CSV table of C-alpha atoms and ligand atoms in Angstrom, one decimal:
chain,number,residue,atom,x,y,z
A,205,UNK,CA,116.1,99.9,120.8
A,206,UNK,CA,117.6,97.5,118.2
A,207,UNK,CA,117.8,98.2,114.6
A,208,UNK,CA,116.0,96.1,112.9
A,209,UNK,CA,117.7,94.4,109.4
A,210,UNK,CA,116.3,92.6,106.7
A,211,UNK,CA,118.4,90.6,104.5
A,212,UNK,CA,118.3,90.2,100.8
A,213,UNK,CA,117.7,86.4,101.3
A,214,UNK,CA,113.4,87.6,102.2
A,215,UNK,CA,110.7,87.4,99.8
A,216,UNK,CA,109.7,90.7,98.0
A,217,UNK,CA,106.2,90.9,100.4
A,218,UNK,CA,108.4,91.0,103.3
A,219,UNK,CA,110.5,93.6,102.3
A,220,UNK,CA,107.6,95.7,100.6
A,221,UNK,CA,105.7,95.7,104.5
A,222,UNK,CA,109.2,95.8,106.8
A,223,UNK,CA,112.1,97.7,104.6
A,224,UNK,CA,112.6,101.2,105.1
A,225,UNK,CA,110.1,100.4,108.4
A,226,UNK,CA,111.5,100.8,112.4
A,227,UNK,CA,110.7,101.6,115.6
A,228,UNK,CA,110.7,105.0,116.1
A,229,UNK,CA,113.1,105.9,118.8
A,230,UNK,CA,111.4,108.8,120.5
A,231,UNK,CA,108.1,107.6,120.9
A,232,UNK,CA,108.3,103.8,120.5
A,233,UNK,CA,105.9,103.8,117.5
A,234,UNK,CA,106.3,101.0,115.1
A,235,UNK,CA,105.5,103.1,112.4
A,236,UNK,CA,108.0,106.1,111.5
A,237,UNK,CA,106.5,109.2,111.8
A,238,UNK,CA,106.6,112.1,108.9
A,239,UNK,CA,109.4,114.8,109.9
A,240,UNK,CA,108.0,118.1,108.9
A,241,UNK,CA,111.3,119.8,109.5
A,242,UNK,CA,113.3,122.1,106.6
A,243,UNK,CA,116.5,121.9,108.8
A,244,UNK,CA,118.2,119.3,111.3
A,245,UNK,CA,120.0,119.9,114.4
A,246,UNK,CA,123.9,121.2,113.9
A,247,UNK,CA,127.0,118.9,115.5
A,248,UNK,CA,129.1,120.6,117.8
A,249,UNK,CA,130.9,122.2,115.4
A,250,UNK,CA,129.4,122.7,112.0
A,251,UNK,CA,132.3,124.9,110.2
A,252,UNK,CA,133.2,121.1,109.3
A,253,UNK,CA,130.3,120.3,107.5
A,254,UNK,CA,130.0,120.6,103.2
A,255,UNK,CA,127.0,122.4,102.5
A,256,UNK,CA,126.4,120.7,99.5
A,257,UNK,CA,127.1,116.8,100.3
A,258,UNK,CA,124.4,114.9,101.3
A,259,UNK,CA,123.1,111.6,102.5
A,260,UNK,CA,124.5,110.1,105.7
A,261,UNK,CA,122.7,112.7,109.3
A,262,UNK,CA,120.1,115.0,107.6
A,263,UNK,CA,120.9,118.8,107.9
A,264,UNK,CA,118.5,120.3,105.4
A,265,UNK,CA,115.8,118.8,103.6
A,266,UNK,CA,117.1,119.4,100.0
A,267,UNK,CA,119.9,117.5,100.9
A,268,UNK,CA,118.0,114.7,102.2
A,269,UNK,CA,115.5,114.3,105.4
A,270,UNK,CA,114.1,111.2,107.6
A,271,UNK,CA,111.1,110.2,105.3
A,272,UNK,CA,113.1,110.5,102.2
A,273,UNK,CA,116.1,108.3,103.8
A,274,UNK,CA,113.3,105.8,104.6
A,275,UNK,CA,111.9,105.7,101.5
A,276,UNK,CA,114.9,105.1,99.4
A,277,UNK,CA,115.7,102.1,102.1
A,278,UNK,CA,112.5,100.9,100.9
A,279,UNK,CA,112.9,101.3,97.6
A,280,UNK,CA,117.0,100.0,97.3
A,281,UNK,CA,115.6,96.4,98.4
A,282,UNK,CA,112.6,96.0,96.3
A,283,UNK,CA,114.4,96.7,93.1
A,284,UNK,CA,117.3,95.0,94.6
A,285,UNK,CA,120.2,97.9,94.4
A,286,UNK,CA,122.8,99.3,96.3
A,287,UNK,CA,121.4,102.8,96.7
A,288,UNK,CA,118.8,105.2,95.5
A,289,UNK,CA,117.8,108.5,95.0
A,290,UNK,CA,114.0,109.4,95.4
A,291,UNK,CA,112.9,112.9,94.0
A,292,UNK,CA,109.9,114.9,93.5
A,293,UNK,CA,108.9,113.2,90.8
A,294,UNK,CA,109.2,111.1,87.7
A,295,UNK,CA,110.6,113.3,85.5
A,296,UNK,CA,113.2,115.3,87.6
A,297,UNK,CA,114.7,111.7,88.4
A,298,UNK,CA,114.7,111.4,84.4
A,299,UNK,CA,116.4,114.8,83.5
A,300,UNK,CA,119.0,114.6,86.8
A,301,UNK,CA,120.0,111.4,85.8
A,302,UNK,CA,120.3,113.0,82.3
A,303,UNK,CA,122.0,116.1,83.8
A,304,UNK,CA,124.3,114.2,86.1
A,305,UNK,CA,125.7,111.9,84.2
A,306,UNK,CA,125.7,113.7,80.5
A,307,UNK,CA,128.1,116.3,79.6
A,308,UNK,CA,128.7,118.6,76.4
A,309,UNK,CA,130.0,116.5,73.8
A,310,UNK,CA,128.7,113.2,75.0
A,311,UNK,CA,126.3,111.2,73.5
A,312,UNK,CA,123.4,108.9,74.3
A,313,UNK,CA,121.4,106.1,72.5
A,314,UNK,CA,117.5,106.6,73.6
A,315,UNK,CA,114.3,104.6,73.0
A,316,UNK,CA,111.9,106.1,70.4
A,317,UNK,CA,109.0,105.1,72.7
A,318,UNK,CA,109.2,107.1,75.7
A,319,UNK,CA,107.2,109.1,78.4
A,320,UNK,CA,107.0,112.9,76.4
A,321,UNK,CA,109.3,114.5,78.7
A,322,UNK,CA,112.0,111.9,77.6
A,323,UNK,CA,111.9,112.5,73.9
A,324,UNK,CA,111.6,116.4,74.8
A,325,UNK,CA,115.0,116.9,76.8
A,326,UNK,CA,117.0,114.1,74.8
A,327,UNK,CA,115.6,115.7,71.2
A,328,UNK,CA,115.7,119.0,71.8
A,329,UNK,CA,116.7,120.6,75.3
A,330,UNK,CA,119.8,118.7,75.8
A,331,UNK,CA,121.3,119.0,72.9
A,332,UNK,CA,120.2,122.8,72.4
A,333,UNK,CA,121.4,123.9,75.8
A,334,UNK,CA,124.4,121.5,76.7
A,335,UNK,CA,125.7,120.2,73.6
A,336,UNK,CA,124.5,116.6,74.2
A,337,UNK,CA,125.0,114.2,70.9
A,338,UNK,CA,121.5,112.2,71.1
A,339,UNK,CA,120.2,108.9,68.5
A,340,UNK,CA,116.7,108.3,68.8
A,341,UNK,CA,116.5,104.2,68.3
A,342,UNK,CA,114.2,101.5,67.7
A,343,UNK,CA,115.4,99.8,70.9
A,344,UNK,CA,113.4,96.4,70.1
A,345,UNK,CA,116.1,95.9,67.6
A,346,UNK,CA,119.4,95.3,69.3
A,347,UNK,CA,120.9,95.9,65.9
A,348,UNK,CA,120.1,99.0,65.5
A,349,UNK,CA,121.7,99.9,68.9
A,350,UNK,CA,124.8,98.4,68.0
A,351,UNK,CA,124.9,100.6,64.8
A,352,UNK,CA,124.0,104.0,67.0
A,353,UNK,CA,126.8,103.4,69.5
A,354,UNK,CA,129.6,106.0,68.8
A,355,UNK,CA,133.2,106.7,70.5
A,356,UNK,CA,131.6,109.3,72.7
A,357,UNK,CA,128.4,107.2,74.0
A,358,UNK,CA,127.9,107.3,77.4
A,359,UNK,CA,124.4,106.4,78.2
A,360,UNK,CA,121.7,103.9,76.3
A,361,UNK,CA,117.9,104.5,77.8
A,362,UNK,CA,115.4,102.3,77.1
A,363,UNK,CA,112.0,102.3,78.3
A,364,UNK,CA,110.3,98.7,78.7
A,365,UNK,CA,107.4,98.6,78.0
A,366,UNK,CA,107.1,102.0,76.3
A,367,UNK,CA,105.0,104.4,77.0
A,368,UNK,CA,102.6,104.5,75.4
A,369,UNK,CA,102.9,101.7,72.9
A,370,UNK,CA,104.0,98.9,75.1
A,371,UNK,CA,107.4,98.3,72.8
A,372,UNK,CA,109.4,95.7,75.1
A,373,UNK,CA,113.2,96.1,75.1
A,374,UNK,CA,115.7,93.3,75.7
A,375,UNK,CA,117.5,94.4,78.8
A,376,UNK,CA,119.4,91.8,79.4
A,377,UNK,CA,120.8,91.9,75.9
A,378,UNK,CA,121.1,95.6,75.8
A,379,UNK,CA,123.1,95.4,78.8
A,380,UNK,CA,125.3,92.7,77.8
A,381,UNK,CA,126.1,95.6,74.6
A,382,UNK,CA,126.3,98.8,76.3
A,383,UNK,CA,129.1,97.1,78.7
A,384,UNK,CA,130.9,95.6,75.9
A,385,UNK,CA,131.0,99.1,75.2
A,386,UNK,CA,132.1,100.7,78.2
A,387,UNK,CA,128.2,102.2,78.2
A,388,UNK,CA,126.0,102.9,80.8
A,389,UNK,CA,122.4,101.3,80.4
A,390,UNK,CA,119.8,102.9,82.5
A,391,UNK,CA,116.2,101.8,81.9
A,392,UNK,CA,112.6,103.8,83.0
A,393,UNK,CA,110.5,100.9,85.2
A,394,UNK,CA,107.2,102.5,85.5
A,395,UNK,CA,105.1,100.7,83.7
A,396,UNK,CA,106.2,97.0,85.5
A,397,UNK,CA,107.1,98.2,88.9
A,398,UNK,CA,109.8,96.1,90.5
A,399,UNK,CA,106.8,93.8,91.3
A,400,UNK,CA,107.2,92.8,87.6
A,401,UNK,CA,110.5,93.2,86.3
A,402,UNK,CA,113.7,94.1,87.8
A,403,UNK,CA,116.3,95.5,85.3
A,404,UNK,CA,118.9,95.3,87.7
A,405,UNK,CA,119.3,91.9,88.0
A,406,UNK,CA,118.9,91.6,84.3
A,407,UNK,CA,122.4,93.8,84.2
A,408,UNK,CA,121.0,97.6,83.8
A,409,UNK,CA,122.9,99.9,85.9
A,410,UNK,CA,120.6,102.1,86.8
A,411,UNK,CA,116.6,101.7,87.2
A,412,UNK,CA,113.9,104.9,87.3
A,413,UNK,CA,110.6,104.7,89.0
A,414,UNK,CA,107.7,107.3,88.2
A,415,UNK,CA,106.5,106.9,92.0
A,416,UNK,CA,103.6,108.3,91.5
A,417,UNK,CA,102.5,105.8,89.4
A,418,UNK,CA,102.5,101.9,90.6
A,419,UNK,CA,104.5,102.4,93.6
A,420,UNK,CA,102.6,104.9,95.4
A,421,UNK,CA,99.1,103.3,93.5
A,422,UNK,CA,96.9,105.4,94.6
A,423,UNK,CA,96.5,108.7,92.8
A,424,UNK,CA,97.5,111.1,95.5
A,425,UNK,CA,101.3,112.0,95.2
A,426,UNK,CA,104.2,112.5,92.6
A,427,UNK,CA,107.8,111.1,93.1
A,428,UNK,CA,110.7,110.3,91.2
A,429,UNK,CA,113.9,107.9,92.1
A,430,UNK,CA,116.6,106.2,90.6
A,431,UNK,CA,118.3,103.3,92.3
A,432,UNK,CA,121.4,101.9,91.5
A,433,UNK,CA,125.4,101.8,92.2
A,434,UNK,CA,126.5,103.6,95.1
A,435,UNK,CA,128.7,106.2,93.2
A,436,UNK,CA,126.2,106.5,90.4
A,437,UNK,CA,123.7,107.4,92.4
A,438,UNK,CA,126.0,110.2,95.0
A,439,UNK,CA,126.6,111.9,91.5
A,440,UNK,CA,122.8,112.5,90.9
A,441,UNK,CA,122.0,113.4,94.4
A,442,UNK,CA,124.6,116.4,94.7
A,443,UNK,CA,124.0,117.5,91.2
A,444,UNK,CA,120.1,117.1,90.7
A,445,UNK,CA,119.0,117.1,94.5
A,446,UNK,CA,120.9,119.2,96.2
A,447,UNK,CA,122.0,121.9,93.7
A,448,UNK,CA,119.2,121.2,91.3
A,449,UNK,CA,116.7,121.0,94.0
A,450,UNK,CA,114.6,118.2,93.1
A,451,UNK,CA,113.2,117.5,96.3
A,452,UNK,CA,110.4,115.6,97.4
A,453,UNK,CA,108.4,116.7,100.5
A,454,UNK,CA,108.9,114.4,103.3
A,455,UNK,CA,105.0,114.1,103.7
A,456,UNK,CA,104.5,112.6,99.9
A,457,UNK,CA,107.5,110.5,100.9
A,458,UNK,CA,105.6,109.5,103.4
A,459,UNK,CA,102.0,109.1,101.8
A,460,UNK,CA,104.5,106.5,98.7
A,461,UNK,CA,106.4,104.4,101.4
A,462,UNK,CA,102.4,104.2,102.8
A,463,UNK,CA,101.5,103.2,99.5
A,464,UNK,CA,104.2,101.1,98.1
A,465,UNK,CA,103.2,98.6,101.3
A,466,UNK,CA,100.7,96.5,98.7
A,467,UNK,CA,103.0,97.2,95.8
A,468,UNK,CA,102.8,93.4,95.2
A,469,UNK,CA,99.0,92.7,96.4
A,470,UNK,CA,97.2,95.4,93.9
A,471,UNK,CA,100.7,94.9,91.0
A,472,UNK,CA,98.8,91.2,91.1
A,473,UNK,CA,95.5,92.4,90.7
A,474,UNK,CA,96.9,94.8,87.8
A,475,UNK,CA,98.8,92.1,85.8
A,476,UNK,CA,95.1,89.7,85.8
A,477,UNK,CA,92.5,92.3,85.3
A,478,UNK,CA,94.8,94.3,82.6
A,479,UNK,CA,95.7,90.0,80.6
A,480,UNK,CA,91.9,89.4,81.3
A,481,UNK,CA,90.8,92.8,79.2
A,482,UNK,CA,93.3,92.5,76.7
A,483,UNK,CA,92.0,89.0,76.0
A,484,UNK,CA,88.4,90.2,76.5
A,485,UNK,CA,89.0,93.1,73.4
A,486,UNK,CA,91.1,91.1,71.0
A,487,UNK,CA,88.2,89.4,70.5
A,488,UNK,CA,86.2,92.4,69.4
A,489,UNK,CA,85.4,92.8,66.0
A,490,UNK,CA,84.7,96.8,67.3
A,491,UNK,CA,88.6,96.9,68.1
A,492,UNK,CA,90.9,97.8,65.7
A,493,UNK,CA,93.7,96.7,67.5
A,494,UNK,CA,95.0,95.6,71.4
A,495,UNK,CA,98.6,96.2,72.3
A,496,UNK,CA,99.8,94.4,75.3
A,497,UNK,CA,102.5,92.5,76.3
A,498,UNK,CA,100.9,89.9,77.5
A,499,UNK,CA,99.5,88.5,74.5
A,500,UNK,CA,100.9,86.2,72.3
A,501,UNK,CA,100.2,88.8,69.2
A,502,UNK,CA,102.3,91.2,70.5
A,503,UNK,CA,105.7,91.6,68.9
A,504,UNK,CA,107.7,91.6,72.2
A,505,UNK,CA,105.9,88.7,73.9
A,506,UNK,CA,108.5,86.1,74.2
A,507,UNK,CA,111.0,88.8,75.5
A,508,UNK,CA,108.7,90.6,78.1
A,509,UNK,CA,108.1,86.7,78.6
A,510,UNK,CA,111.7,86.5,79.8
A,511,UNK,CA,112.0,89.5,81.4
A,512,UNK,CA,108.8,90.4,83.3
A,513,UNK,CA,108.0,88.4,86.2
A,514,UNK,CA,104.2,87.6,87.7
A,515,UNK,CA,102.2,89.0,84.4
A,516,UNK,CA,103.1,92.0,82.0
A,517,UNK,CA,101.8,95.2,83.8
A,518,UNK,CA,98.5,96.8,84.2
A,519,UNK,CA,98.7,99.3,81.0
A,520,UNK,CA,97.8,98.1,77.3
A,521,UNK,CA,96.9,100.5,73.8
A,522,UNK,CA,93.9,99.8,72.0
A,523,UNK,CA,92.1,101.3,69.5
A,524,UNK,CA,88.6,101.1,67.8
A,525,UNK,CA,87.1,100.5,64.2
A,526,UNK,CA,86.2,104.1,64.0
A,527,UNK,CA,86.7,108.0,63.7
A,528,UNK,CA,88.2,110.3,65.9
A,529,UNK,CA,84.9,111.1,67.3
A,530,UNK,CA,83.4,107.8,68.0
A,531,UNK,CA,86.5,106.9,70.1
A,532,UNK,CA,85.4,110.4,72.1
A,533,UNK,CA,81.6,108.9,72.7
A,534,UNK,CA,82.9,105.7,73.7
A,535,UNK,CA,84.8,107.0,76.5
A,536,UNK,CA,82.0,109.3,77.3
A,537,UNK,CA,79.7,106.0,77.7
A,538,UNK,CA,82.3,104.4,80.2
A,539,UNK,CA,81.0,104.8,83.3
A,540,UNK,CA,83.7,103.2,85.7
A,541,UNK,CA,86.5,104.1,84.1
A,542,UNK,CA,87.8,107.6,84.1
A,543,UNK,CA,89.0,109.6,81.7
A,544,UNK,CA,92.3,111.0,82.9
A,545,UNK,CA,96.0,111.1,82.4
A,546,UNK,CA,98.9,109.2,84.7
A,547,UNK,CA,98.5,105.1,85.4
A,548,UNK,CA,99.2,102.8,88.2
A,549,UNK,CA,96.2,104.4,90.2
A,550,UNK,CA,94.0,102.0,92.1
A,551,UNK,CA,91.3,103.0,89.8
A,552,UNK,CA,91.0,102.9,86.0
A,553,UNK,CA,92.3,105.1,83.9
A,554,UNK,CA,91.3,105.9,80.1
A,555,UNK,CA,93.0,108.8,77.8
A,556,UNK,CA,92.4,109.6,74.5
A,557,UNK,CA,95.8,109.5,71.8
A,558,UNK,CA,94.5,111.0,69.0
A,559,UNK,CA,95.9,111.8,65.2
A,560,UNK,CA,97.9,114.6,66.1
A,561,UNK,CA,100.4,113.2,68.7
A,562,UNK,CA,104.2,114.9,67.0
A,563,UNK,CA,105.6,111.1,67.8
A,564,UNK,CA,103.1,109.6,65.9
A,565,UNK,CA,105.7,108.7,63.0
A,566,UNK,CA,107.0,106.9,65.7
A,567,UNK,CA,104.6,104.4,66.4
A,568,UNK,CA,103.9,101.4,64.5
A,569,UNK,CA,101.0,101.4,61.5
A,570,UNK,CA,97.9,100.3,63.6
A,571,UNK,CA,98.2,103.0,66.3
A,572,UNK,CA,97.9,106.1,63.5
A,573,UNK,CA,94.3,105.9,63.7
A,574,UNK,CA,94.4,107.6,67.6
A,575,UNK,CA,94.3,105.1,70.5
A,576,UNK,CA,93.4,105.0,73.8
A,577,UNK,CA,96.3,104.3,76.2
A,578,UNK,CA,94.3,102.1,79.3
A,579,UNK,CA,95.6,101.5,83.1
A,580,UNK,CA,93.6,99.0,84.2
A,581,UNK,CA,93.2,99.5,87.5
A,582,UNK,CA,92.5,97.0,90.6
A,583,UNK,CA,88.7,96.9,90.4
A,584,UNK,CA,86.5,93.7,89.1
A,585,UNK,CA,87.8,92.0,86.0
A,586,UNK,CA,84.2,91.4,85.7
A,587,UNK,CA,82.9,95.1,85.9
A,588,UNK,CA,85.7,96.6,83.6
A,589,UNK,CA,84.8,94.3,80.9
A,590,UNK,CA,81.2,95.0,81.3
A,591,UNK,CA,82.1,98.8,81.2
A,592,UNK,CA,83.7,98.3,78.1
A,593,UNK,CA,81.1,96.0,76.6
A,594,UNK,CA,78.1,98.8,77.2
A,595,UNK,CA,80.7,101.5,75.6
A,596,UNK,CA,81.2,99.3,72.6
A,597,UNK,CA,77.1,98.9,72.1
A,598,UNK,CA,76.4,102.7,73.0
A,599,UNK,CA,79.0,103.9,70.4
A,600,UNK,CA,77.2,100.6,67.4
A,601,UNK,CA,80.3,99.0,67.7
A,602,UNK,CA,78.9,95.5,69.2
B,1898,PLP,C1,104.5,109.1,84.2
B,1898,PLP,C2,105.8,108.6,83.7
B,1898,PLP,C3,107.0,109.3,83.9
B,1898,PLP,C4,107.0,110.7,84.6
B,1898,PLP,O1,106.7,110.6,85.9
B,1898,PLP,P1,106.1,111.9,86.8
B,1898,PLP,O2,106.0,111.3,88.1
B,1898,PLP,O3,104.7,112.2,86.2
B,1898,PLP,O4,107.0,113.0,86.6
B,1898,PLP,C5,108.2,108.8,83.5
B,1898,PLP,N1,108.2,107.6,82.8
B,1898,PLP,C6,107.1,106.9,82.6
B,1898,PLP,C7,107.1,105.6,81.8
B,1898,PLP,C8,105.8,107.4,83.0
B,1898,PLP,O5,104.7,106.7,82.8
């Protein structure tokens, strides 16, 4: 049976239905099947092998199986880089990308608008445990990175757009600095997808996916992966897969290469619903404020206009004209959208901020009030503005 290839030369549908996709050589099945095996059959003589390398014929799972292999094939050519690491989830791609690549005495420039976890191990568990100098930046402001960079900086992180203010960062300007620098700039994805934006051809050196968000899409399994230069990316599989153990099962490999098939189809229906509702609650007089990147009010527009490709992503912050508990009754009143953590699920997703977030200080004026972060999901336009539109009358706000 011939390998199938498919260049870099085919459109980004293409590769999201065939990459990481053959026939299966046992059975002749055009669709790889999941390999629910722990442990792979041993060469001829195995006192050759390196029990902790990985990549290349699977031996054990940790140190990389069939679906995972596929997977990251998939995943190299739709963010367009030379290899990738998937993981069990967001976060462990986050901290063994941190843990690979930092040591004791290091330092790192990060974005003050980042998934929780980020802000957690770069504030406080990296440089409690390892010694890790960290600056916490306004990364909208290239100026302000250029003042954080020290001797010792190894790493800039940015998130773009931030979770969960939407913040856009300038990558290909932040890049163009941390190499100037002899600085590694790695940026966290999830909110675009590499439907929208891909930070690696805009110079980033490394890229992070939350799979369980846009790519898998539909609410049913976590994943994590970094994708990036070959060497790079050997580092943080030996020392975050294989002796970390970061693994992701083979079946919710599986279920996210399923998933990540319409990437582009529902990342389309994301980007229009999400501009239509943002457009829909600017004009509100019940809405304090709309944060979306998509909207000419929004401080970041003409970069994310740059940057992002095919719209600006399916999540936007808003908040309402009112207390604490009226934004509570108005998300009691939806009754197609769900209240719920995560984003990127086919359905909608609404959650709460309130007052007492630690990283409020962080956010601009207008969000202090509590906001709701919103993933607009891939329903009706039509529906999810009528949704909100009932809320906004039950709660007097219309
Ligand atoms: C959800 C999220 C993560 C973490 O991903 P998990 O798969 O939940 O571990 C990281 N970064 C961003 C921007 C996210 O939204």
């Amino acid at each position: 049976m011939t390998k199938r290839s498919y260049g870099n030369h085919l459109g980004f549908q293409t590769k999201a239905v065939h990459s990481g996709n053959d026939v299966d050589g046992e059975t002749g099945a055009i669709r790889r099947p999941i390999t629910m095996a722990n442990s792979y059959a041993l060469p001829d003589d195995p006192s050759e092998l390196n029990w902790s390398s990985s990549g290349g014929k699977p031996i054990y799972t940790r140190n990389g199986g069939a679906n995972q292999n596929y997977l990251q094939d998939k995943l190299k050519a739709l963010e367009g880089g030379e290899d990738c690491v998937v993981l069990a989830s967001g976060v462990v791609a986050l901290s063994g990308l941190f843990f690979a690549l930092l040591r004791s005495g290091d330092h790192i420039v990060f974005s003050n608008i980042t998934y929780v976890a980020v802000y957690r191990l770069l504030k406080e568990l990296h440089p409690e445990k390892y010694g890790v100098e960290t600056s916490l930046v306004d990364t909208s402001d290239i100026e302000k990175i250029r003042a954080a960079i020290r001797p010792n900086t190894k790493l800039i992180h940015i998130e773009t757009p931030g979770n969960p203010t939407t913040q856009i960062s300038n990558i290909a300007a932040i890049s163009k600095l941390a190499h100037e620098n002899g600085v590694l700039l790695s940026v966290d994805n999830t909110f675009a997808s590499p439907y929208t934006q891909r930070p690696l051809e805009l110079g980033a050196d490394l890229v992070i996916e939350s799979l369980t968000k846009y790519i898998n899409g539909h609410g049913d399994a976590m994943g994590g992966a970094v994708i990036g230069a070959r060497l790079l990316i050997e580092k943080i599989r030996s020392d975050s897969m294989v002796n970390l153990g970061g693994t992701i099962s083979p079946f919710n490999a599986w279920l996210i290469m399923r998933g990540a098939v319409t990437l582009p189809l529902r990342m389309r229906e994301h980007n229009s619903n999400a501009l239509a509702i943002a457009e829909y609650l600017e004009k509100k007089d019940g809405v304090r404020f709309v944060a979306y990147p998509g909207l000419e009010s929004h401080k970041g527009h003409e970069v994310a206009k740059k940057q992002m490709m095919n719209g600006f992503g399916g999540v936007l912050s808003f908040g309402l004209n009112a207390d604490h508990d009226t934004h509570n009754r108005f998300v009691s009143a939806l009754q197609i959208i769900t209240s719920a953590v995560s984003l990127g699920h086919d359905e909608s997703l609404i959650v709460f901020l309130g007052e007492n977030d630690e990283r409020q200080y962080l956010y601009p004026e207008e969000f202090h009030g509590g906001f709701f972060r919103f993933s607009v999901g891939i329903e009706n336009a039509s529906d999810l503005i009528q949704d909100l539109d009932q809320a906004l009358k039950a709660v007097g706000l219309d």
